[in-house]
Amino acid sequence: MGETTEFMQSQIVKDFNRDLEQYHLGPLWEAIPAIMNHEPKPQAEAYLWKWDLIYKKLMESAEIFTPERGGERRAIYFQNPGLTYRQPWGWASTTQTLYAAAQLILPGEKAPSHRHSQGALRFITNGEGAYTIVEGERIFMEEGDFLITPAGLWHGHAHVGDKPMIWMDALDIPVIYSMGGTFFEPYPDQLQQPKKPDNFTSRRYQGGMVRPISDRYASVAPLADYKWSQTVKAIDGLSAFEPDPYDGYAVEYINPSTGETANATIASWMQKLPKGFHTKAHRHTHASIYNVFRGSGYSIINGVRFDWSKGDYFVIPNWAWHEHVALEDSFLFSCSDLPIMEKFNLEKSQALEENNGHQTVKGEFKPVLA
């Protein structure tokens, strides 16, 4: 082994490796240890953004950017500090594969319709009175609602209420950018006009997990808006039983015509952690982005404590040990690249065996504050 290592460090090997570079060729014998790891080593970092800072910066942006001034979407995205080397704009990467942002729309504003090759979702965190229009259906949004906009569908927004409205966006921008598959098209006439009754799809699905018989055949978006009232009812039903030791009481948003994830490339969950509940630690190949919809607590990620409260966002990179502790009844919305990992047969998980499934806390995360 020592002889092999000594040879690989010899001048003849170094000279040959350097010679290959001028022909845009590369030495696999040197590259393998760095690019084919024994287990995932993401460049994305665990990170947390505080709500007070997010809200302050959104309100400052409202004084500068409007749809009419070129700010087509007043959205501030969560740039993972470990991925800023990606150019341009860090690929707007919150994880290795996903983008997330907080978007603000003010009363009376309209955000023009467009469509793109990225799939999108929205989770409504603050306010009321705004709607999104997707393929001619106006969908009025309320706090706690989860909405999808699959790739290629026209969508825009408008606000007819009287209070600012804020929601979380998540898209698979980094994946599509890295694959060279980005297409974007503005709607030819600004904001698309309604072609269907308002809230059409959610009105068709008022029965919950029963579906109109016409939807027994697969459709990309048979249900565009998943209402908070139905989501919390499902979680209340689960709460009569023992919680999952790793995720508490969690439900997944699904496409009712296929039974698969509501968005083809992004999985989305809502989970409840009862007051005092401490999950066990595990790790998995998929990475997750969290919004604290209600409550407070902390998460331990790779031995570092991240304290969170209502409105905060945080990231758990792929293959990172993590566990959660709720200081009060807490609801966490999360989205992940689980469908992508599953499609490539890369999804794996591992439970922490030692210390009764709990990590030793070795540090505490200190967020950047305004």
Coordinates of C-alpha atoms in Angstrom, one line a residue, residues 129-361:
G129 CA -56.9 37.7 0.3
A130 CA -54.5 36.8 -2.5
Y131 CA -55.0 34.2 -5.2
T132 CA -52.9 32.3 -7.6
I133 CA -54.3 31.5 -11.0
V134 CA -53.1 28.2 -12.5
E135 CA -54.2 27.2 -16.0
G136 CA -57.2 29.5 -15.7
E137 CA -58.3 28.5 -12.2
R138 CA -58.2 31.2 -9.5
I139 CA -57.2 29.6 -6.2
F140 CA -57.7 31.8 -3.1
M141 CA -55.0 31.1 -0.6
E142 CA -55.3 30.8 3.2
E143 CA -52.8 30.3 6.0
G144 CA -51.8 26.6 6.2
D145 CA -52.8 25.8 2.6
F146 CA -50.4 23.8 0.4
L147 CA -50.5 24.4 -3.3
I148 CA -48.8 22.9 -6.3
T149 CA -47.8 24.2 -9.7
P150 CA -46.4 21.3 -11.7
A151 CA -43.8 22.1 -14.4
G152 CA -45.2 23.6 -17.6
L153 CA -48.4 25.1 -16.2
W154 CA -49.3 28.8 -16.6
H155 CA -49.5 30.6 -13.2
G156 CA -49.6 34.1 -11.8
H157 CA -50.8 35.9 -8.6
A158 CA -52.9 38.8 -7.6
H159 CA -54.0 40.3 -4.3
V160 CA -57.6 41.5 -3.8
G161 CA -57.4 41.7 0.0
D162 CA -56.2 44.3 2.4
K163 CA -53.2 42.8 4.2
P164 CA -49.7 41.7 3.0
M165 CA -49.5 38.0 2.2
I166 CA -46.4 35.9 2.5
W167 CA -45.8 32.3 1.5
M168 CA -43.0 29.8 1.0
D169 CA -42.0 28.8 -2.5
A170 CA -40.0 25.7 -3.3
L171 CA -38.8 24.6 -6.8
D172 CA -36.4 22.2 -8.2
I173 CA -34.3 25.0 -9.8
P174 CA -30.9 23.6 -9.0
V175 CA -31.7 20.2 -10.5
I176 CA -33.1 21.6 -13.7
Y177 CA -30.2 24.1 -14.1
S178 CA -27.6 21.4 -13.5
M179 CA -29.2 19.2 -16.2
G180 CA -29.4 22.0 -18.7
G181 CA -33.1 21.7 -19.0
T182 CA -34.4 25.2 -18.2
F183 CA -37.2 26.7 -20.2
F184 CA -39.1 29.9 -19.2
E185 CA -42.0 31.6 -21.0
P186 CA -43.8 34.8 -20.0
Y187 CA -47.6 34.8 -20.5
P188 CA -48.4 36.9 -23.6
D189 CA -51.0 39.0 -21.9
Q190 CA -49.7 39.7 -18.4
L191 CA -52.0 37.9 -15.8
Q192 CA -54.0 35.0 -17.2
Q193 CA -57.8 35.4 -16.9
P194 CA -60.1 32.8 -15.2
K195 CA -61.4 30.0 -17.4
K196 CA -62.8 27.8 -14.6
P197 CA -64.9 28.4 -11.4
D198 CA -62.8 29.8 -8.5
N199 CA -61.3 27.1 -6.2
F200 CA -62.5 24.5 -8.7
T201 CA -60.2 21.6 -7.8
S202 CA -60.5 22.0 -4.0
R203 CA -64.3 22.2 -4.2
R204 CA -64.3 19.0 -6.2
Y205 CA -62.3 17.3 -3.4
Q206 CA -64.3 18.5 -0.3
G207 CA -64.8 14.8 0.5
G208 CA -61.2 14.4 1.5
M209 CA -59.6 11.1 0.5
V210 CA -62.3 10.2 -2.0
R211 CA -62.0 11.3 -5.5
P212 CA -64.3 12.1 -8.4
I213 CA -64.6 9.0 -10.6
S214 CA -63.1 10.9 -13.6
D215 CA -59.8 11.2 -11.6
R216 CA -59.1 7.5 -11.4
Y217 CA -56.9 8.1 -14.4
A218 CA -53.6 9.8 -13.8
S219 CA -53.5 13.6 -14.0
V220 CA -50.7 16.0 -13.3
A221 CA -52.7 18.3 -10.9
P222 CA -56.2 17.1 -10.2
L223 CA -56.0 18.9 -6.8
A224 CA -54.2 22.3 -6.8
D225 CA -55.0 23.4 -3.2
Y226 CA -54.7 21.3 -0.1
K227 CA -56.7 23.1 2.6
W228 CA -55.3 23.5 6.1
S229 CA -58.5 22.4 7.7
Q230 CA -58.3 19.0 6.0
T231 CA -54.6 18.6 6.8
V232 CA -55.0 19.3 10.5
K233 CA -58.0 16.9 10.6
A234 CA -55.8 14.1 9.3
I235 CA -53.1 14.9 11.8
D236 CA -55.7 15.0 14.6
G237 CA -56.8 11.5 13.6
L238 CA -53.2 10.3 13.8
S239 CA -52.8 11.9 17.2
A240 CA -55.0 9.2 18.8
F241 CA -52.1 6.7 18.3
E242 CA -48.5 6.5 19.1
P243 CA -46.3 9.0 17.2
D244 CA -43.6 7.9 14.8
P245 CA -40.3 7.9 16.9
Y246 CA -38.5 9.8 14.2
D247 CA -41.1 12.2 12.7
G248 CA -44.0 12.5 15.2
Y249 CA -47.4 12.7 13.6
A250 CA -46.6 13.3 9.9
V251 CA -48.7 13.3 6.7
E252 CA -47.6 13.6 3.1
Y253 CA -49.4 15.6 0.4
I254 CA -50.2 13.3 -2.5
N255 CA -51.7 13.4 -6.0
P256 CA -55.1 11.7 -5.5
S257 CA -55.1 10.3 -9.0
T258 CA -51.8 8.5 -8.7
G259 CA -51.2 8.1 -4.9
E260 CA -47.7 9.5 -5.5
T261 CA -46.2 12.8 -4.3
A262 CA -48.3 15.8 -5.1
N263 CA -45.3 17.3 -7.0
A264 CA -43.4 14.8 -9.1
T265 CA -39.9 15.9 -8.0
I266 CA -40.6 17.4 -4.5
A267 CA -42.1 15.6 -1.5
S268 CA -44.0 17.7 1.0
W269 CA -45.0 16.9 4.6
M270 CA -46.8 18.4 7.5
Q271 CA -45.9 17.1 10.9
K272 CA -47.0 17.7 14.4
L273 CA -44.6 17.4 17.3
P274 CA -46.5 17.4 20.6
K275 CA -45.1 19.5 23.5
G276 CA -42.2 17.7 25.1
F277 CA -41.8 15.2 22.3
H278 CA -38.2 14.3 21.5
T279 CA -37.7 12.3 18.3
K280 CA -34.9 9.8 17.8
A281 CA -32.1 10.6 15.5
H282 CA -31.7 9.2 12.0
R283 CA -30.3 10.3 8.6
H284 CA -31.3 9.7 5.0
T285 CA -30.2 10.5 1.5
H286 CA -32.8 13.1 0.8
A287 CA -32.4 16.7 2.1
S288 CA -35.2 18.7 3.7
I289 CA -36.2 22.3 4.0
Y290 CA -38.4 23.2 7.0
N291 CA -40.8 26.0 7.8
V292 CA -42.0 26.4 11.4
F293 CA -45.7 27.0 10.8
R294 CA -46.5 27.0 14.5
G295 CA -44.7 26.4 17.8
S296 CA -41.1 26.4 19.0
G297 CA -38.4 23.9 19.8
Y298 CA -35.0 22.9 18.5
S299 CA -33.4 20.4 16.2
I300 CA -30.0 18.7 16.6
I301 CA -28.3 18.4 13.3
N302 CA -24.9 16.5 13.2
G303 CA -24.4 17.4 16.9
V304 CA -25.3 21.1 16.6
R305 CA -28.4 22.5 18.2
F306 CA -30.6 24.8 16.1
D307 CA -33.3 26.6 18.1
W308 CA -36.4 27.5 16.1
S309 CA -39.7 29.3 16.6
K310 CA -42.7 30.3 14.5
G311 CA -41.8 31.5 11.0
D312 CA -38.2 30.3 10.9
Y313 CA -36.8 28.2 8.1
F314 CA -34.0 25.6 8.4
V315 CA -32.2 23.1 6.2
I316 CA -31.2 19.5 7.0
P317 CA -28.7 18.4 4.3
N318 CA -28.7 14.9 2.9
W319 CA -27.1 12.2 5.1
A320 CA -27.1 14.5 8.2
W321 CA -28.0 13.0 11.6
H322 CA -31.1 14.9 12.9
E323 CA -33.6 14.9 15.7
H324 CA -36.3 17.3 16.9
V325 CA -37.5 18.5 20.3
A326 CA -40.8 20.4 20.7
L327 CA -41.0 23.0 23.5
E328 CA -44.7 23.4 22.7
D329 CA -47.2 21.8 20.3
S330 CA -45.5 22.5 17.0
F331 CA -46.4 22.1 13.3
L332 CA -43.5 21.9 10.8
F333 CA -44.0 22.0 7.1
S334 CA -41.2 20.4 5.1
C335 CA -40.3 19.7 1.5
S336 CA -37.6 17.4 0.2
D337 CA -36.0 15.8 -2.8
L338 CA -37.1 12.3 -1.8
P339 CA -38.8 11.6 -5.2
I340 CA -35.6 12.5 -7.0
M341 CA -33.5 10.2 -4.8
E342 CA -36.1 7.4 -5.2
K343 CA -36.2 7.8 -9.0
F344 CA -32.4 7.3 -9.1
N345 CA -32.6 4.4 -6.6
L346 CA -30.4 6.4 -4.2
E347 CA -32.7 6.7 -1.2
K348 CA -31.2 5.1 2.0
S349 CA -31.8 5.8 5.7
Q350 CA -30.1 4.9 8.9
A351 CA -31.2 5.1 12.6
L352 CA -28.8 6.2 15.3
E353 CA -28.1 3.1 17.5
E354 CA -26.1 4.5 20.4
N355 CA -27.2 6.6 23.3
N356 CA -30.8 5.4 23.0
G357 CA -31.0 7.1 19.6
H358 CA -29.9 10.6 20.6
Q359 CA -26.9 12.7 19.6
T360 CA -24.5 14.4 21.9
V361 CA -24.8 18.2 21.5

